[in-house]
Amino acid sequence: MAKLWQKSGTKTHPLVTKYIISKDCAQDKLLLKYDILASIAHAKMLAHVGLISKKEAFALVRTLKEIFLLDKKGQFALKQEDEDCHTAIENYLVEKIGDIGKKIHMGRSRNDQVLTALRLYSKEKLQEVQKQVLETAKTILNFAQQHEFVPMPGYTHTQQAMPSSVGQWAGAFVESLLDDVKLLEAAYELNDQNPLGSAAGFGTSLPIDREYTTKKLGFKKLQLNTLYCQNSRGKIESFVVSALFQVMMTLGKIANDMVWFTSTEFSFFNVNKSLATGSSIMPQKQNLDIMEVLRANVHVVMSCQTQIQSVSLNLLSGYNKDLKITKKPLLEAFLIVLESLSIIKLLFSNIIPNLEKLEHAMHPEIFATDQVNRLAQEGIPFRDAYKKTANVLNKIKPPNVIENLKSKKHLGAPGNLNLQYYKNLIKRV
Amino acid sequence: MAKLWQKSGTKTHPLVTKYIISKDCAQDKLLLKYDILASIAHAKMLAHVGLISKKEAFALVRTLKEIFLLDKKGQFALKQEDEDCHTAIENYLVEKIGDIGKKIHMGRSRNDQVLTALRLYSKEKLQEVQKQVLETAKTILNFAQQHEFVPMPGYTHTQQAMPSSVGQWAGAFVESLLDDVKLLEAAYELNDQNPLGSAAGFGTSLPIDREYTTKKLGFKKLQLNTLYCQNSRGKIESFVVSALFQVMMTLGKIANDMVWFTSTEFSFFNVNKSLATGSSIMPQKQNLDIMEVLRANVHVVMSCQTQIQSVSLNLLSGYNKDLKITKKPLLEAFLIVLESLSIIKLLFSNIIPNLEKLEHAMHPEIFATDQVNRLAQEGIPFRDAYKKTANVLNKIKPPNVIENLKSKKHLGAPGNLNLQYYKNLIKRV
Amino acid sequence: MAKLWQKSGTKTHPLVTKYIISKDCAQDKLLLKYDILASIAHAKMLAHVGLISKKEAFALVRTLKEIFLLDKKGQFALKQEDEDCHTAIENYLVEKIGDIGKKIHMGRSRNDQVLTALRLYSKEKLQEVQKQVLETAKTILNFAQQHEFVPMPGYTHTQQAMPSSVGQWAGAFVESLLDDVKLLEAAYELNDQNPLGSAAGFGTSLPIDREYTTKKLGFKKLQLNTLYCQNSRGKIESFVVSALFQVMMTLGKIANDMVWFTSTEFSFFNVNKSLATGSSIMPQKQNLDIMEVLRANVHVVMSCQTQIQSVSLNLLSGYNKDLKITKKPLLEAFLIVLESLSIIKLLFSNIIPNLEKLEHAMHPEIFATDQVNRLAQEGIPFRDAYKKTANVLNKIKPPNVIENLKSKKHLGAPGNLNLQYYKNLIKRV
Amino acid sequence: MAKLWQKSGTKTHPLVTKYIISKDCAQDKLLLKYDILASIAHAKMLAHVGLISKKEAFALVRTLKEIFLLDKKGQFALKQEDEDCHTAIENYLVEKIGDIGKKIHMGRSRNDQVLTALRLYSKEKLQEVQKQVLETAKTILNFAQQHEFVPMPGYTHTQQAMPSSVGQWAGAFVESLLDDVKLLEAAYELNDQNPLGSAAGFGTSLPIDREYTTKKLGFKKLQLNTLYCQNSRGKIESFVVSALFQVMMTLGKIANDMVWFTSTEFSFFNVNKSLATGSSIMPQKQNLDIMEVLRANVHVVMSCQTQIQSVSLNLLSGYNKDLKITKKPLLEAFLIVLESLSIIKLLFSNIIPNLEKLEHAMHPEIFATDQVNRLAQEGIPFRDAYKKTANVLNKIKPPNVIENLKSKKHLGAPGNLNLQYYKNLIKRV
């Protein structure tokens, strides 16, 4: 079937089609479901305001649901001639119900159609990410509780600094993920506004009811100014990906730590062999590829974010085709974040602290600061206590580490991680 | 005076000092005030838990306030030997009150000290940005109301698309800024947690009271896990700058539109000459440099954001010196956003729509879609109405534009911009 | 078949496989050809140094050529179990020629295998890009010569500045592309070094001959230090993409100019309708989507570049799995650049300057600087002449534009574009 | 004094001045010298073609040299009223030699003036960087030769992989830097073209001689098309910084390796204490901050690069003020690269391999691949030898490491690093 805008007598050059159209299909496949949902709401609204009859609306909705089911079964093929999923839907409607199908596009444009589909898609995916983040946090929290007082060196500048614990290390990620949840919520709220009915960006002369579709589609509010609807394309997506990137920052820190902590020199954790991969020539290798790939994927999501941002700049108000390019990095970012979360959950169910290694890892000097503090508590001015200790570093006698950890009792210190607090937070969300 | 960690007998190579230390001064100057506030709270807490006497606390607070006043008058010089503002403060205290000064650093480290100062700084600046965003929104809203029905072509693909208005164009930015306010709030909340007492990242063996300083400093909550405090360095800053970048995206769209809309070919606005600059050889030139610089500054803030993000990746848990590099882009982003907001406010108080140009700008074909809609309302299926109109484009008779605009009555369309809605929103914030 | 490193008794978790392995296939498909070429050279080298017999080498080469032909016909399927194209090749060899196939991996590793394939791939693609750049330059040059003295306003700050010509506008891109050719050459030379035999990064205890494969594969030189071979992964690719990005910068400037110059307000060029696309609701729209997509693609290639760069940082010397992620952006960048070049060639064969519009576009003040210069030549100090002219801007009488253009005779000015110079340069390359 | 374009009766709004003008001074200070050199050449050219008298040229040159000397002594102040260094120069000339000074700007514009100054600046700095790169390479090469056969584990996936040496590790960086030199040359050549006389981008009606200034200023060639001169702003700078970034990639790998190799767990190198810094609370800390800051600076230079690139996109042909923003990241990148090179030179003169640690670092399994190769050489198919060895990993007996290293004799392997090759290359440059 033809493109929606094809006029008789003109033919698009095949290179043009190839350059701008043909690569849409795979992405549009992911958006099809959401476009159908929006189209159903749109058809009902058209009947609601009297632009089409109830019977016509019924036929449209029924046929749209057919597409939905076909798509679910993987039987709704997007053809290259269809240009995009929006066109494929209209073409299918026309094929099946003739003139009624030709009415579906009243009072909307592809510009607001794709915006709406993207918003609905992002809403669903953000909820999914949030759920996965919470589940991942729970898994890590269990791990932290199980190994709360297993000693582990604490590092600054990648140098042994002060005694810490596996519980503190893991707990840090739990708190980080719980912060991320709130950023996802902020992104969710920004995205939760209905652009449908903004048409090409300047509304329509037809008497549509935008509040009706807002309610039907479950949007929290209407995105009012129709030009802003289009101007926010790229902008809202970029903020969504910035929030996703925050999750990746948390996961990436775990990944990078794991790469190092499972190296020969550290050996802090034993990893289930089913998580490792090998080398084509070195039979001894047990590589934690998943952590390296995850670490790299943090950069990929960062680059998805800046690609969306950068493409969206220096463009005139209103829709510009450039913005279509922002679809791919958005979808890619969601995919990576969801997969990466499942990998981290898998990880924490498959690693065990290597107690022997961890116990012997701490260099006596790691307790120097505790010594300084003891002197300070005895009344020696802190800076003097510091200098005094600096001169007798080689005389520091390592204490019982677990007792040392437990003696640090202020909030958030290894002896008072207050892990229960996170448990309550996770429940509450 | 010496660096805090300087031991007798060692000397730092001057190239080392130059490479890592000396460039801090200008930035640290901006943070000094916040470091003093945090130090005062810290000193009071030390007395509160009995680690120092009330009298010692009093001396510390008094001397810290001295520095505050000196700094305010521009009389507290940061010397290169001081390494950073944290050191300068301790050195001053020791000089003035001797052994008492040497006690200020009990139960904290420079790692949490700088974190705390940055958080306090960001809190204040985010509030300032938010206030400026609202004032800018108000200025643009006035402009929109004043010119609500001044016709202006609406563009898609940078081509004339459908009739629009100056009111719609300006209103779009108001709504965009109001969305940005919420993102700033999300960033504010993320940043509003107290890292003080996390020390080097692993707490301290001293019995400090972190809830006390949380209250004293006005933080909404305590950042619990002391390792997470350090792990969130760079992460929180990057999210703050992502939110600032959203503001810049809105302003940048205005700027880019203005560059084009004030070009010879468009001439949509007359700009007060005090806003333009000239050329060294072309006497006729009236350049709107401020809009070009603003447009470029959007990219600068984007790059501040990605610099912070990228520097923070692939680092071991706990503080790493790399993170110090994230200070500069954070401070730069705040500076640019604040200045850019004031420029946009200035702009909208100094431009006037060029009514004559705007009236004649619209090409008759811009009304084609209205014609399609009329046919559709008469019962011709939309897609057929579209094709029909496509064949008679040269026969379209332009209507009275203002009537045309006013006839588009659904929410957000040029005839129903509902500008009052923003007015109420701005008041409520 | 199994992965190369699979040991009996261990099973990789399916999530692990999915996360790190399964997405390779499409990319590896593109690299297969180059891997086969490298494997043939490697097999011959093994025989040359006596590690395998001539007969074995013959069998290996013959079977590798089989794969080559199968792949050419699209009949060599990469299975997910094969992990990557390198494994697929070895598995096929073993299946066909048993023990001999198991010998192919002597003296190499997948690490140098993929490096070599990427280098060979990049060499071929860089040559293709360079050829396309020159052909594009030739097409634009023809266009410039054809319209050498067609007047066109020259812009600074997006404001009319001084008279210029279509020839000057188009000629600027020719010169830009010719500069780009040299950058592609620099990237080609950097990439033209043989990493084969570096194995996992530390060479091999087998007596391989790396100079032999260097010659066989047509590399200009051997990449000596085997660790550097691995350390340069990501680094060399990033420079290749930086060079590709330079080409995109040139093309992107054309694209952005075209978006504006074909807008209603400028209308400087008439574009063949086969290059435009339409709107789903506005029947009058003729959008130059190809230029918008190209403009966006500049940002995509920029993001490919920074993704490769950023992924490659903060990694320990030697191969890290993170680097595998750099394959995709490299391949994507090549694809985009090649397609974009063909679009620009298509463009310049399908646009015609709109003489009427161009003639009337210039505002009289655009000639003010010429007036200043006239006064300056009469002896009035330039700065005074400038001020004098500034006061009589409204009295400037536009000259005959073509004469005006031709009167500017210094090298590179509209009257002396010296287009023949480019013609000679293009021939010479 | 006034701005060059200031007309009587208009006054620029102070916020405008602040936003676009006042931040130039520091950067322009660095460019002043080059602007003077270009102005001298320009003045001589004006006399050469008869636009001014020889006497006038003499006065101009003499006064320009005065500024040069004043600037050298730090006595030529750039005032905010001067807008930029270009204006400051003209204002000084007018003040000193009256009407003659007012003639300096004939046949040029600030647009080509700043371009020329930037090119001259970049030429000088690129040569300086290249020289420093070679000296750094020499220092590292000495280090590599000194410790050629000191054993050191070789890593892949951050896991011990195969035996390597300090010589191989250091040699890898030498080869990397020598590759970088060639990229700097490519950038140098691209930058080595004269834009002077392109004026505002469209040449001038005055009979200037651009080949004369090309020769006088020592440019390799003239940048012909005057519009291309302006279009290449940002483009050429971005390529220069891409080349600088390649140097930073090499240095950053050294830095990241050093951070890890000097950690407690590795302790591969002893570092002179004058290179380390300490902690404010942990008296034992010896942090290698310089390596962390350098590692972060790699990201800063990356961000300078993408900032220049991103600012330069989506701009109309011809000069746009946005491009002025690219000055700062260009100058910053040069500064960082030069300082970082001196830090790396300092490093390699102040570290000593920790022989004891290095000797004991290798895990026996690191020799597994050598065992596989032995079996393969005995005729067992490689893949079978691999599997066989995989089953007896715990029985591997570590050989004499130095003999093992020396036995790997192919080009680039630890036993045949061919370090002399680099020595010859360095000499030749």
Coordinates of C-alpha atoms in Angstrom, one line a residue, chain A residues 19 81 343 389:
Chain A
Y19 CA 17.9 6.5 3.8
E81 CA 6.2 0.1 1.7
I343 CA 22.4 -9.7 35.3
T389 CA 50.7 8.2 64.5

